[in-house]
PDB file of N, CA, C and O in Angstrom:
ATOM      1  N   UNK I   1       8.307 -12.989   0.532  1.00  0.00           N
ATOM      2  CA  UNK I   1       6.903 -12.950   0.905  1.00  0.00           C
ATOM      3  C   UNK I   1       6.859 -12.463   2.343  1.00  0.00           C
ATOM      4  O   UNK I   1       7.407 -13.014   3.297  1.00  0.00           O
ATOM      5  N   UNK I   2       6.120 -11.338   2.365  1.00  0.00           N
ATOM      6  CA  UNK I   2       6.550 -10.848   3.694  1.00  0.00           C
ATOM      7  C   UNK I   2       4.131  -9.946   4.182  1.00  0.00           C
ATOM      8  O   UNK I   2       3.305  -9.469   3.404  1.00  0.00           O
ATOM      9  N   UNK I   3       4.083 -10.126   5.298  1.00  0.00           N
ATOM     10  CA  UNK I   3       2.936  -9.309   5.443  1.00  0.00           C
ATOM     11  C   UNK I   3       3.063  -7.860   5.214  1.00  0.00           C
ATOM     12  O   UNK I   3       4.192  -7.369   5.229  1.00  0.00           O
ATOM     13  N   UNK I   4       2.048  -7.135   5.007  1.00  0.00           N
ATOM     14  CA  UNK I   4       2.357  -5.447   5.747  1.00  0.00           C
ATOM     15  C   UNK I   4       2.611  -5.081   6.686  1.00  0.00           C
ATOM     16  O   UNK I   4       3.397  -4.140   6.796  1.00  0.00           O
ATOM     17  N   UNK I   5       1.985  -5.741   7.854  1.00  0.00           N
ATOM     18  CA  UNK I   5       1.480  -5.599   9.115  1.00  0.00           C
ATOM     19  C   UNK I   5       2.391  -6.027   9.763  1.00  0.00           C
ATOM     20  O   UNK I   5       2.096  -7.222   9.789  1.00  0.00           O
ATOM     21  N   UNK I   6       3.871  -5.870  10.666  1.00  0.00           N
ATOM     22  CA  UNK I   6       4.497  -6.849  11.787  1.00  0.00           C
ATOM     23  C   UNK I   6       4.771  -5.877  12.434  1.00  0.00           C
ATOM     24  O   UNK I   6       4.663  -4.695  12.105  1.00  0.00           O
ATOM     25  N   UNK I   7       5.397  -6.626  14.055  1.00  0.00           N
ATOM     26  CA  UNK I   7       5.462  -5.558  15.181  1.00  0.00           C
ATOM     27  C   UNK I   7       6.922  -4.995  14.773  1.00  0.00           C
ATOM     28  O   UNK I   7       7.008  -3.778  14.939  1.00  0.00           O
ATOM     29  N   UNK I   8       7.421  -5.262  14.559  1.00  0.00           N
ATOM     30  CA  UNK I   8       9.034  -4.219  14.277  1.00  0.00           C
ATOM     31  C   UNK I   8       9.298  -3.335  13.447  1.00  0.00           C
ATOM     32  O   UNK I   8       9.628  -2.151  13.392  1.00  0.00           O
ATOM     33  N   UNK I   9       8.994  -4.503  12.577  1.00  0.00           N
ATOM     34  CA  UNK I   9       9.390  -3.367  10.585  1.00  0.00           C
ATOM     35  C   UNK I   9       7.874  -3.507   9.895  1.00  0.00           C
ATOM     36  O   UNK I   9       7.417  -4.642  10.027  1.00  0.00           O
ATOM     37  N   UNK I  10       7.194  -2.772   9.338  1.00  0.00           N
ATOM     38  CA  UNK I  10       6.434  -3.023   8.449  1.00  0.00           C
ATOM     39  C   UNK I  10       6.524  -3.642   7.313  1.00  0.00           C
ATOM     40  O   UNK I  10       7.733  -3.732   7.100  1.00  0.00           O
ATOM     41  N   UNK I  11       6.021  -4.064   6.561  1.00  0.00           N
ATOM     42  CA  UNK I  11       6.250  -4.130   4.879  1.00  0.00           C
ATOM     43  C   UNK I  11       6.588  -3.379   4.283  1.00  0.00           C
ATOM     44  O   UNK I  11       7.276  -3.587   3.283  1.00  0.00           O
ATOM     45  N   UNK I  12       6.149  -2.002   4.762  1.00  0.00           N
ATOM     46  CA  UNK I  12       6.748  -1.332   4.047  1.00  0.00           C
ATOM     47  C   UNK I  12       7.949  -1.062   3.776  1.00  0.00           C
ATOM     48  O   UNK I  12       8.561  -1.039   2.708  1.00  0.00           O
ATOM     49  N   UNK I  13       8.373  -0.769   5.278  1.00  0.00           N
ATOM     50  CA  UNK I  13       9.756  -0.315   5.697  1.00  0.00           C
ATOM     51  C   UNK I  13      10.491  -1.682   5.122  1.00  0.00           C
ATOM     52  O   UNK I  13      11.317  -1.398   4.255  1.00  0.00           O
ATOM     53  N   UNK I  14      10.406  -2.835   5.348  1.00  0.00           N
ATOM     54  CA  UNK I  14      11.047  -4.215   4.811  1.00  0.00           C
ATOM     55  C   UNK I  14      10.858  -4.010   2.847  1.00  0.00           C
ATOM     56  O   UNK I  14      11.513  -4.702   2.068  1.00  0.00           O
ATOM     57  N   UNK I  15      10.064  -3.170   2.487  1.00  0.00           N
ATOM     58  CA  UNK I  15      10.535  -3.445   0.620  1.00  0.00           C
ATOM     59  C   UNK I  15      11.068  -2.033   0.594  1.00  0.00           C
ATOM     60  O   UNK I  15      11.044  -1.726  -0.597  1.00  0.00           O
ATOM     61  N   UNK I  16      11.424  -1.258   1.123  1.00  0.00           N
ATOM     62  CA  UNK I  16      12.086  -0.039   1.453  1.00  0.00           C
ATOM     63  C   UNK I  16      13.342  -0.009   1.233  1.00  0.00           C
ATOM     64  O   UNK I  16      13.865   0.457   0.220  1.00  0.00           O
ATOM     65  N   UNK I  17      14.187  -0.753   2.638  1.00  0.00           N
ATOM     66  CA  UNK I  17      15.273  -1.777   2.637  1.00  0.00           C
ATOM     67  C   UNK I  17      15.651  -2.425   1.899  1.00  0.00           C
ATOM     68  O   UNK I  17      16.783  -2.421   1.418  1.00  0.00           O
ATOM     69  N   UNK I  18      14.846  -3.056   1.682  1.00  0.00           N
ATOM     70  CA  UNK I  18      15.235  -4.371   0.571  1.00  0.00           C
ATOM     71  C   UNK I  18      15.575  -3.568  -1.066  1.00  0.00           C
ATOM     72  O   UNK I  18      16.650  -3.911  -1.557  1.00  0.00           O
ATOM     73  N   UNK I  19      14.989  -2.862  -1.642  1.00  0.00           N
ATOM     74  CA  UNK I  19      14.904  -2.049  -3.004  1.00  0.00           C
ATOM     75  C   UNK I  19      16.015  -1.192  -2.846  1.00  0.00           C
ATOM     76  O   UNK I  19      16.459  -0.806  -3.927  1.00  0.00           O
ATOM     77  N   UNK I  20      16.938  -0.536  -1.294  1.00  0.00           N
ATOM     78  CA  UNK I  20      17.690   0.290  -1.688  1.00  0.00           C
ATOM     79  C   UNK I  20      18.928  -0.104  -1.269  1.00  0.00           C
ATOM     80  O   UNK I  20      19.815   0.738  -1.408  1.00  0.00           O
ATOM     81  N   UNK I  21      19.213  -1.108  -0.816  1.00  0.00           N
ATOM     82  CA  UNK I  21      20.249  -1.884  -0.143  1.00  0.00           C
ATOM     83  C   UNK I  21      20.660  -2.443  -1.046  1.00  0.00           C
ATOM     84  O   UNK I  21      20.052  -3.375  -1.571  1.00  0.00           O
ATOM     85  N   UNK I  22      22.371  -1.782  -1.647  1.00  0.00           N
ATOM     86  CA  UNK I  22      23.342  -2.529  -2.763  1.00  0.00           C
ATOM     87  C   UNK I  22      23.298  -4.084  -2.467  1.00  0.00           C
ATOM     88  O   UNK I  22      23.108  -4.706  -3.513  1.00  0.00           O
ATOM     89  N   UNK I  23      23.431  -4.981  -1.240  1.00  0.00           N
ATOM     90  CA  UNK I  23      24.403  -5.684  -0.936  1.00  0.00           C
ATOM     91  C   UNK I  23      22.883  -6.623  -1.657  1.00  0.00           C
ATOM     92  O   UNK I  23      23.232  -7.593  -2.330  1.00  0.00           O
ATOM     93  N   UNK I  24      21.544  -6.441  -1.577  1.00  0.00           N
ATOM     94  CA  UNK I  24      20.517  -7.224  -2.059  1.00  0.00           C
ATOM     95  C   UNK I  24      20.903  -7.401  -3.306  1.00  0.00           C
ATOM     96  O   UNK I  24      21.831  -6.704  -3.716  1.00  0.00           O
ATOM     97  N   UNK I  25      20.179  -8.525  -4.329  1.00  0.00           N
ATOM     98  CA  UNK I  25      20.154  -8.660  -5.596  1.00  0.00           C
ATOM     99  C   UNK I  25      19.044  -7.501  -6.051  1.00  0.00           C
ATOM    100  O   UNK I  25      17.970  -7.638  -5.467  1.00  0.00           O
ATOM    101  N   UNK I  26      19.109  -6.324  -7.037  1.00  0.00           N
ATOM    102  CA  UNK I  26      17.776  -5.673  -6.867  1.00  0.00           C
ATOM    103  C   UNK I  26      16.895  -6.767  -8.062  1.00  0.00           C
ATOM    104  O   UNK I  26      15.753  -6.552  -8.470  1.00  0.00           O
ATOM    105  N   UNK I  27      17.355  -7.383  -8.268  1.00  0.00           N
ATOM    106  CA  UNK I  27      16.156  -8.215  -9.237  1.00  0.00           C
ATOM    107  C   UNK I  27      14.564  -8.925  -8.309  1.00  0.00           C
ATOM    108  O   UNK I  27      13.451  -9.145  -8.787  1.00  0.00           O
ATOM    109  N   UNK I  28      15.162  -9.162  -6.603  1.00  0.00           N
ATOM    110  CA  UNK I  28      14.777  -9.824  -5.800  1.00  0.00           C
ATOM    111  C   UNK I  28      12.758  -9.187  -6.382  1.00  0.00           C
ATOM    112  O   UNK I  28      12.104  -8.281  -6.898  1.00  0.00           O
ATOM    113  N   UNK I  29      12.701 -10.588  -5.734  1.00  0.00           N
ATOM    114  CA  UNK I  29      10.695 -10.299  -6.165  1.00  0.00           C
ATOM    115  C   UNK I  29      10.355 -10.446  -4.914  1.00  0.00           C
ATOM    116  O   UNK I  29      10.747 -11.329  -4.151  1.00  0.00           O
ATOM    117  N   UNK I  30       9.405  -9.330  -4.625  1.00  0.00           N
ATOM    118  CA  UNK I  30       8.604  -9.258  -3.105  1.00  0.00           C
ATOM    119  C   UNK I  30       7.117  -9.599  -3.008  1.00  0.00           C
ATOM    120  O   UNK I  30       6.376  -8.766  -3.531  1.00  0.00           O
ATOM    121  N   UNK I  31       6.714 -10.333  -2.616  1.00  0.00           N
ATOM    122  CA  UNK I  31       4.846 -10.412  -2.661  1.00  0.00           C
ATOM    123  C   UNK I  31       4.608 -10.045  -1.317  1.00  0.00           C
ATOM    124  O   UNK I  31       4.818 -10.930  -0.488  1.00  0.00           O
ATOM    125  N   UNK I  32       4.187  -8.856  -0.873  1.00  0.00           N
ATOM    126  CA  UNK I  32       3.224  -8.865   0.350  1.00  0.00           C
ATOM    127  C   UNK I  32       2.141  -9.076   0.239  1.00  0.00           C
ATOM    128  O   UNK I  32       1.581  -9.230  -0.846  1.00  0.00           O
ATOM    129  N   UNK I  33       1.312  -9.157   1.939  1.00  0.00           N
ATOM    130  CA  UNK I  33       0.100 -10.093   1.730  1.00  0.00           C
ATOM    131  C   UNK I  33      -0.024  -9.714   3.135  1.00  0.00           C
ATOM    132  O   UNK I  33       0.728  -9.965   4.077  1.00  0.00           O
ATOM    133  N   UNK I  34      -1.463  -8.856   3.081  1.00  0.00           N
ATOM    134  CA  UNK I  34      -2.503  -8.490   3.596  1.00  0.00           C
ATOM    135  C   UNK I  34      -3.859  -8.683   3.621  1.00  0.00           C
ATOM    136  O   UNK I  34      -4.454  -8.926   2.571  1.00  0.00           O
ATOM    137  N   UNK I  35      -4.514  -8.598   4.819  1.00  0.00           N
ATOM    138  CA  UNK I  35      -6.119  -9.085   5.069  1.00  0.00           C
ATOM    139  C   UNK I  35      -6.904  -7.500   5.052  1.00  0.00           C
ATOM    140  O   UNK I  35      -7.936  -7.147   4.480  1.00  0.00           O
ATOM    141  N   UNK I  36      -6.093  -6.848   5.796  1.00  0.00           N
ATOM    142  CA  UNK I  36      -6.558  -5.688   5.777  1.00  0.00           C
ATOM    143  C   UNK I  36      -5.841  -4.439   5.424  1.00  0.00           C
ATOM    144  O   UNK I  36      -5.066  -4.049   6.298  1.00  0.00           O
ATOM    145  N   UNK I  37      -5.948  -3.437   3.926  1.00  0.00           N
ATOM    146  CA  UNK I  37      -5.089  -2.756   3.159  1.00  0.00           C
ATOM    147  C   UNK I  37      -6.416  -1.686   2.818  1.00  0.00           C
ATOM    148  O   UNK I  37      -7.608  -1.988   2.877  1.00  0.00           O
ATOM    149  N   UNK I  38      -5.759  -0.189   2.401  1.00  0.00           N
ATOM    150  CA  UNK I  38      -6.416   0.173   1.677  1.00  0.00           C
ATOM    151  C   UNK I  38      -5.828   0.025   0.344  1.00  0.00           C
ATOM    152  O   UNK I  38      -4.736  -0.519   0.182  1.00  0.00           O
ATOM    153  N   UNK I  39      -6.679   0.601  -0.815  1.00  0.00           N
ATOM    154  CA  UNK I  39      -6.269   0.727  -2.249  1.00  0.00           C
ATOM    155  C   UNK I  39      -4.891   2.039  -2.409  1.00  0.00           C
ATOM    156  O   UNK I  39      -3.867   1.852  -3.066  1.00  0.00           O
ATOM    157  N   UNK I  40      -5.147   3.060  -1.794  1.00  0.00           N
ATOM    158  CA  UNK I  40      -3.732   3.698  -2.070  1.00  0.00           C
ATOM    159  C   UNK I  40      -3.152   3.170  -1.106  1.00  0.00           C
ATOM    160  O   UNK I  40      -2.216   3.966  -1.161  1.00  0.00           O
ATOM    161  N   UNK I  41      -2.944   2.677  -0.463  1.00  0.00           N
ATOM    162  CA  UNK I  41      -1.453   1.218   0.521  1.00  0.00           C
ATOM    163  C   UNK I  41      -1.207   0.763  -1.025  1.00  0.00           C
ATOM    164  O   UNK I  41      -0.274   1.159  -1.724  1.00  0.00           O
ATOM    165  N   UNK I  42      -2.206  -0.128  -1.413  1.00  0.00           N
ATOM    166  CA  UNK I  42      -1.201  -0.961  -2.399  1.00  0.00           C
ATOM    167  C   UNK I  42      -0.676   0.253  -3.445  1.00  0.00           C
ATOM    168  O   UNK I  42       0.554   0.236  -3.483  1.00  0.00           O
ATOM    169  N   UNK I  43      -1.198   1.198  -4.221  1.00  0.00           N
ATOM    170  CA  UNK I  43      -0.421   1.820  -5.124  1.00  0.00           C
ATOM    171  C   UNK I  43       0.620   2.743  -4.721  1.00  0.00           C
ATOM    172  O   UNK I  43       1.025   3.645  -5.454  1.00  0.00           O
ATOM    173  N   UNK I  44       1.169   2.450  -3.228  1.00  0.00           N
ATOM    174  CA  UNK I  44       2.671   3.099  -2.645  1.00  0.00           C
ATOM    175  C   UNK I  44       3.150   2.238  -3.199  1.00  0.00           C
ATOM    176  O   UNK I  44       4.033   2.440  -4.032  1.00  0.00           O
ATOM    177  N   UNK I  45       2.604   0.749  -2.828  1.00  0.00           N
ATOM    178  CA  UNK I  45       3.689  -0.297  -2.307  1.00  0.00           C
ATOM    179  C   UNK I  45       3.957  -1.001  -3.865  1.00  0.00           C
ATOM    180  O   UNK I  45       4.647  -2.017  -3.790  1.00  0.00           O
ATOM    181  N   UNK I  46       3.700  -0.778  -4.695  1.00  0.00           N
ATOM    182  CA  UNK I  46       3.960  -0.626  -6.435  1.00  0.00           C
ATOM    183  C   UNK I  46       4.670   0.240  -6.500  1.00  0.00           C
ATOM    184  O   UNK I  46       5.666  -0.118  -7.130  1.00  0.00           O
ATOM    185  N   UNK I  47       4.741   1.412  -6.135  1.00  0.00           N
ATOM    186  CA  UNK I  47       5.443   2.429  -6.646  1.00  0.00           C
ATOM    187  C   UNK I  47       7.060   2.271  -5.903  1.00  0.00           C
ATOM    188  O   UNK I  47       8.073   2.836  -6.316  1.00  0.00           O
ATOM    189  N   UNK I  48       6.975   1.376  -4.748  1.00  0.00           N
ATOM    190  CA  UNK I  48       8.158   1.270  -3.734  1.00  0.00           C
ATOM    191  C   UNK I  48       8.833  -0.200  -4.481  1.00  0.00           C
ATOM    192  O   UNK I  48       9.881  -0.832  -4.351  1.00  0.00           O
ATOM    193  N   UNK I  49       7.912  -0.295  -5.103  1.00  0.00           N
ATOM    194  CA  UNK I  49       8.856  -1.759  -5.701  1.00  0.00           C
ATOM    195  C   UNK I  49       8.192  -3.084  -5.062  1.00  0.00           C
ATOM    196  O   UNK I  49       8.982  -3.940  -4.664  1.00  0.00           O
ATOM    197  N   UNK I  50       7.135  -3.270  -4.959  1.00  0.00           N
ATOM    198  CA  UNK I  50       6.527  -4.291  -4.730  1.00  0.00           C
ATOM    199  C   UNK I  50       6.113  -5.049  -5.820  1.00  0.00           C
ATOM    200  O   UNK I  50       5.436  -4.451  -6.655  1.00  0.00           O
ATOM    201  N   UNK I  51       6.418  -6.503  -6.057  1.00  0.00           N
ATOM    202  CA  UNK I  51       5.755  -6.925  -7.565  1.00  0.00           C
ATOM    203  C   UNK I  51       5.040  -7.408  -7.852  1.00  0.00           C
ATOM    204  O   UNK I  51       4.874  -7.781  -9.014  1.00  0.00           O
ATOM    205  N   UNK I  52       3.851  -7.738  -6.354  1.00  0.00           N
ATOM    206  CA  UNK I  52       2.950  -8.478  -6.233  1.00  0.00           C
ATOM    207  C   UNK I  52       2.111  -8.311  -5.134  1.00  0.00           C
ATOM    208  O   UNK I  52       2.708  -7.447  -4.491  1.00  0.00           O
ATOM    209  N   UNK I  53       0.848  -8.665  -4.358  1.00  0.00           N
ATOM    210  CA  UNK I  53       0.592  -8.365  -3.316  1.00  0.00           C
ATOM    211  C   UNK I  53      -1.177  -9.619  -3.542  1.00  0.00           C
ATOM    212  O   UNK I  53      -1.968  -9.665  -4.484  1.00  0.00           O
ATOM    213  N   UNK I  54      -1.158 -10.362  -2.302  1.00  0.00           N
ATOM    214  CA  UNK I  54      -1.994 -11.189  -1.709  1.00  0.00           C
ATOM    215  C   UNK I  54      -2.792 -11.182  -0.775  1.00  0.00           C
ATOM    216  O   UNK I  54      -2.331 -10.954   0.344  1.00  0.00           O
ATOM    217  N   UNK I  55      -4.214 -11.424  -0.922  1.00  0.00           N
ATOM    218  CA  UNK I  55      -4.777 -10.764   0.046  1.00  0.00           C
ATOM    219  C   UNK I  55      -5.248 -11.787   1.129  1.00  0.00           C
ATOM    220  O   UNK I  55      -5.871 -12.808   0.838  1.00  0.00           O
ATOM    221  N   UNK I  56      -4.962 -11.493   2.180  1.00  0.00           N
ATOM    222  CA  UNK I  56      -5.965 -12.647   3.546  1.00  0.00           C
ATOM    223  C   UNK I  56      -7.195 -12.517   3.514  1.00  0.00           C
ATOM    224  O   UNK I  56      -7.940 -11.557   3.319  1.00  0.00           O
ATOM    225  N   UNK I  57      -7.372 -13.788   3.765  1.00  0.00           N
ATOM    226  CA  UNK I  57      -6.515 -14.925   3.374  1.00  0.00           C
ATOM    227  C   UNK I  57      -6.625 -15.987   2.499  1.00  0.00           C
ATOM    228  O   UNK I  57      -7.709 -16.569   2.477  1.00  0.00           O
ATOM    229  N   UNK I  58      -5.914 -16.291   1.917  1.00  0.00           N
ATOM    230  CA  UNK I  58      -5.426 -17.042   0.967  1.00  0.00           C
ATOM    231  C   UNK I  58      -4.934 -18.246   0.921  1.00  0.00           C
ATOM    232  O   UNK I  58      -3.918 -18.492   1.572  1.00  0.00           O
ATOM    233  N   UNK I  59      -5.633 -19.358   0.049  1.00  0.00           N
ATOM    234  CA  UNK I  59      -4.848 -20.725   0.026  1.00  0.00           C
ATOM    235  C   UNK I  59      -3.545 -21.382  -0.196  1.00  0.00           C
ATOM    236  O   UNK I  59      -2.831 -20.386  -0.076  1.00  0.00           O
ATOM    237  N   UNK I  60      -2.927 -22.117  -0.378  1.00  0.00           N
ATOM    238  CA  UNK I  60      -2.199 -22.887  -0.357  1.00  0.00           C
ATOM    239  C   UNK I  60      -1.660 -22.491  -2.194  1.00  0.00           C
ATOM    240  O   UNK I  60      -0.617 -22.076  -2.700  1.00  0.00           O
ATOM    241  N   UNK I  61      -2.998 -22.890  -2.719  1.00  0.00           N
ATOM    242  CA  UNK I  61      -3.077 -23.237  -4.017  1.00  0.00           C
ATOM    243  C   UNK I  61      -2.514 -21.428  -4.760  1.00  0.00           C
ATOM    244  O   UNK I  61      -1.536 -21.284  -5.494  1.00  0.00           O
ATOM    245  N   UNK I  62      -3.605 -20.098  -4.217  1.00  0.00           N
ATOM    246  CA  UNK I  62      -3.668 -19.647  -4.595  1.00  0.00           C
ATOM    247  C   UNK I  62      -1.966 -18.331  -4.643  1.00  0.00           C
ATOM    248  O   UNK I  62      -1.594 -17.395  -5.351  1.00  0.00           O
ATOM    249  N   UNK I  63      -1.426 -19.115  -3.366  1.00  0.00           N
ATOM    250  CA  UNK I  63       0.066 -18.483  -2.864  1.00  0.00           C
ATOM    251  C   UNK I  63       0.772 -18.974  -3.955  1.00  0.00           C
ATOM    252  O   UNK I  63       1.477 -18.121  -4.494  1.00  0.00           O
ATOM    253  N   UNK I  64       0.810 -20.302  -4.548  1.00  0.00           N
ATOM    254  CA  UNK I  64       1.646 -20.673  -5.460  1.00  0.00           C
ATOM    255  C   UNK I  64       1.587 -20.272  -6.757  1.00  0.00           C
ATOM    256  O   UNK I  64       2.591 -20.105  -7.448  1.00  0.00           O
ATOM    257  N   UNK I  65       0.219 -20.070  -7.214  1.00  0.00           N
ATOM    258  CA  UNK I  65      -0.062 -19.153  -8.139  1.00  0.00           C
ATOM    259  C   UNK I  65       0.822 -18.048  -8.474  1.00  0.00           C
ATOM    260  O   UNK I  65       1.644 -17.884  -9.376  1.00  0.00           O
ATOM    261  N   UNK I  66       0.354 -17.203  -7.322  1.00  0.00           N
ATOM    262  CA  UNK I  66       0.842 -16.071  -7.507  1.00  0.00           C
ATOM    263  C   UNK I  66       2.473 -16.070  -7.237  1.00  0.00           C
ATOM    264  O   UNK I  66       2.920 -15.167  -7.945  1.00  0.00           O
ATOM    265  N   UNK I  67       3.423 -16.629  -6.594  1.00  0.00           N
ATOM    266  CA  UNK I  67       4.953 -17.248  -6.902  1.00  0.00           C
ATOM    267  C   UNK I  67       5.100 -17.332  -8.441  1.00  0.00           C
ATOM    268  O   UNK I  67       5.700 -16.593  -9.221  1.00  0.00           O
ATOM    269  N   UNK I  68       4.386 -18.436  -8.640  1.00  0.00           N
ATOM    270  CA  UNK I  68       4.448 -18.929 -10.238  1.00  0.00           C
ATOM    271  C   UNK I  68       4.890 -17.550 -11.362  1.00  0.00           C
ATOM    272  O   UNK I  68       5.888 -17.387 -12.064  1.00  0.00           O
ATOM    273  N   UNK I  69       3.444 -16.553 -11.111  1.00  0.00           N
ATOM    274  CA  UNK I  69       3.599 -15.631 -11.730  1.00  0.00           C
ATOM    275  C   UNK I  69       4.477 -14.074 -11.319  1.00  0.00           C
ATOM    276  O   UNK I  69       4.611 -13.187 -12.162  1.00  0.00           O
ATOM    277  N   UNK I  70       4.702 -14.024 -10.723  1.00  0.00           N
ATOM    278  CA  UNK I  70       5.769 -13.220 -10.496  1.00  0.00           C
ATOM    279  C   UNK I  70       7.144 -13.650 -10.888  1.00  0.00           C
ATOM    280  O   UNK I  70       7.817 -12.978 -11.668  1.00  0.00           O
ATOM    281  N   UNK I  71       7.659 -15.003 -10.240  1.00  0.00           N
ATOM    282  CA  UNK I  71       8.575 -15.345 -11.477  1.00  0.00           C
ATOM    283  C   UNK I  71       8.507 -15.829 -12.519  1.00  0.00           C
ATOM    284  O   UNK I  71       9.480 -16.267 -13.133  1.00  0.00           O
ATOM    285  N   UNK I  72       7.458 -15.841 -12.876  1.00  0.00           N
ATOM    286  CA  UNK I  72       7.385 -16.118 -14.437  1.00  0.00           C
ATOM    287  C   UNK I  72       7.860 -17.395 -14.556  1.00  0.00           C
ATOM    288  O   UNK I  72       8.846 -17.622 -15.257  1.00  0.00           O
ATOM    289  N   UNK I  73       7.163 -18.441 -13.835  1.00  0.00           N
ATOM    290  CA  UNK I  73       7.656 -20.258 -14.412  1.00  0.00           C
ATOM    291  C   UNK I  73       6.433 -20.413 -14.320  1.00  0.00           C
ATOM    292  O   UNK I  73       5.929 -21.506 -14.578  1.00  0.00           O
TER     293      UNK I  73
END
Protein backbone atom coordinates (compact mmCIF):
# COMPACT_ATOMS: atom_id res chain seq x y z
CA UNK A 1 0.00 0.00 0.00
CA UNK A 2 1.84 2.77 -1.11
CA UNK A 3 0.40 6.67 -2.22
CA UNK A 4 1.07 8.10 -5.80
CA UNK A 5 2.29 11.14 -4.63
CA UNK A 6 5.87 11.01 -2.41
CA UNK A 7 8.89 13.24 -2.48
CA UNK A 8 11.49 10.63 -3.82
CA UNK A 9 9.85 7.82 -5.79
CA UNK A 10 6.40 8.12 -6.98
CA UNK A 11 3.93 5.31 -7.09
CA UNK A 12 4.53 4.98 -9.98
CA UNK A 13 8.08 4.57 -10.23
CA UNK A 14 7.62 2.26 -6.75
CA UNK A 15 5.00 -0.41 -8.86
CA UNK A 16 7.52 -0.01 -11.72
CA UNK A 17 10.27 -1.48 -9.50
CA UNK A 18 8.41 -3.57 -7.72
CA UNK A 19 6.67 -5.55 -11.08
CA UNK A 20 10.17 -5.79 -12.70
CA UNK A 21 12.53 -6.69 -10.00
CA UNK A 22 13.28 -10.72 -10.05
CA UNK A 23 14.38 -10.69 -6.42
CA UNK A 24 10.33 -9.46 -5.56
CA UNK A 25 7.66 -12.20 -5.36
CA UNK A 26 5.80 -11.03 -8.73
CA UNK A 27 2.55 -12.36 -7.19
CA UNK A 28 3.06 -9.26 -4.64
CA UNK A 29 -0.46 -7.10 -4.56
CA UNK A 30 -0.07 -3.27 -4.68
CA UNK A 31 -3.04 -0.85 -3.67
CA UNK A 32 -2.19 2.76 -4.26
CA UNK A 33 -4.14 5.47 -2.84
CA UNK A 34 -4.70 8.84 -3.91
CA UNK A 35 -6.83 12.07 -3.09
CA UNK A 36 -5.93 13.62 -6.09
CA UNK A 37 -5.57 11.37 -9.62
CA UNK A 38 -6.74 11.71 -12.94
CA UNK A 39 -8.75 8.79 -14.72
CA UNK A 40 -5.94 7.99 -17.32
CA UNK A 41 -3.27 7.98 -14.01
CA UNK A 42 -5.29 5.16 -12.87
CA UNK A 43 -5.57 3.23 -16.33
CA UNK A 44 -1.41 3.45 -16.56
CA UNK A 45 -1.26 2.33 -13.18
CA UNK A 46 -3.50 -1.02 -14.18
CA UNK A 47 -1.72 -1.43 -17.05
CA UNK A 48 1.79 -1.18 -14.85
CA UNK A 49 0.47 -3.75 -12.58
CA UNK A 50 -1.41 -2.13 -10.02
CA UNK A 51 -4.29 -4.35 -8.49
CA UNK A 52 -6.10 -1.94 -6.76
CA UNK A 53 -6.23 1.75 -6.07
CA UNK A 54 -8.02 3.95 -3.03
CA UNK A 55 -9.08 7.09 -3.04
CA UNK A 56 -8.45 10.06 -0.20
CA UNK A 57 -9.54 9.78 1.86
CA UNK A 58 -10.59 6.83 3.15
CA UNK A 59 -11.58 4.96 6.37
CA UNK A 60 -10.27 2.56 8.44
CA UNK A 61 -13.14 0.27 7.54
CA UNK A 62 -13.06 0.98 3.93
CA UNK A 63 -8.86 0.22 3.61
CA UNK A 64 -9.66 -3.19 4.94
CA UNK A 65 -12.16 -3.82 2.54
CA UNK A 66 -10.33 -3.24 -0.12
CA UNK A 67 -7.06 -5.59 1.43
CA UNK A 68 -9.79 -8.15 1.92
CA UNK A 69 -10.50 -8.03 -1.73
CA UNK A 70 -7.51 -7.93 -3.48
CA UNK A 71 -6.40 -10.87 -1.62
CA UNK A 72 -9.22 -12.53 -1.91
CA UNK A 73 -10.01 -13.58 2.02
Amino acid sequence: ISDVYMPEMDGIELLQKIKKDDTINPDIKVILVSGVIQENQLDTLYEFGMDDFLRKPFTSIALADKIKSVMKI
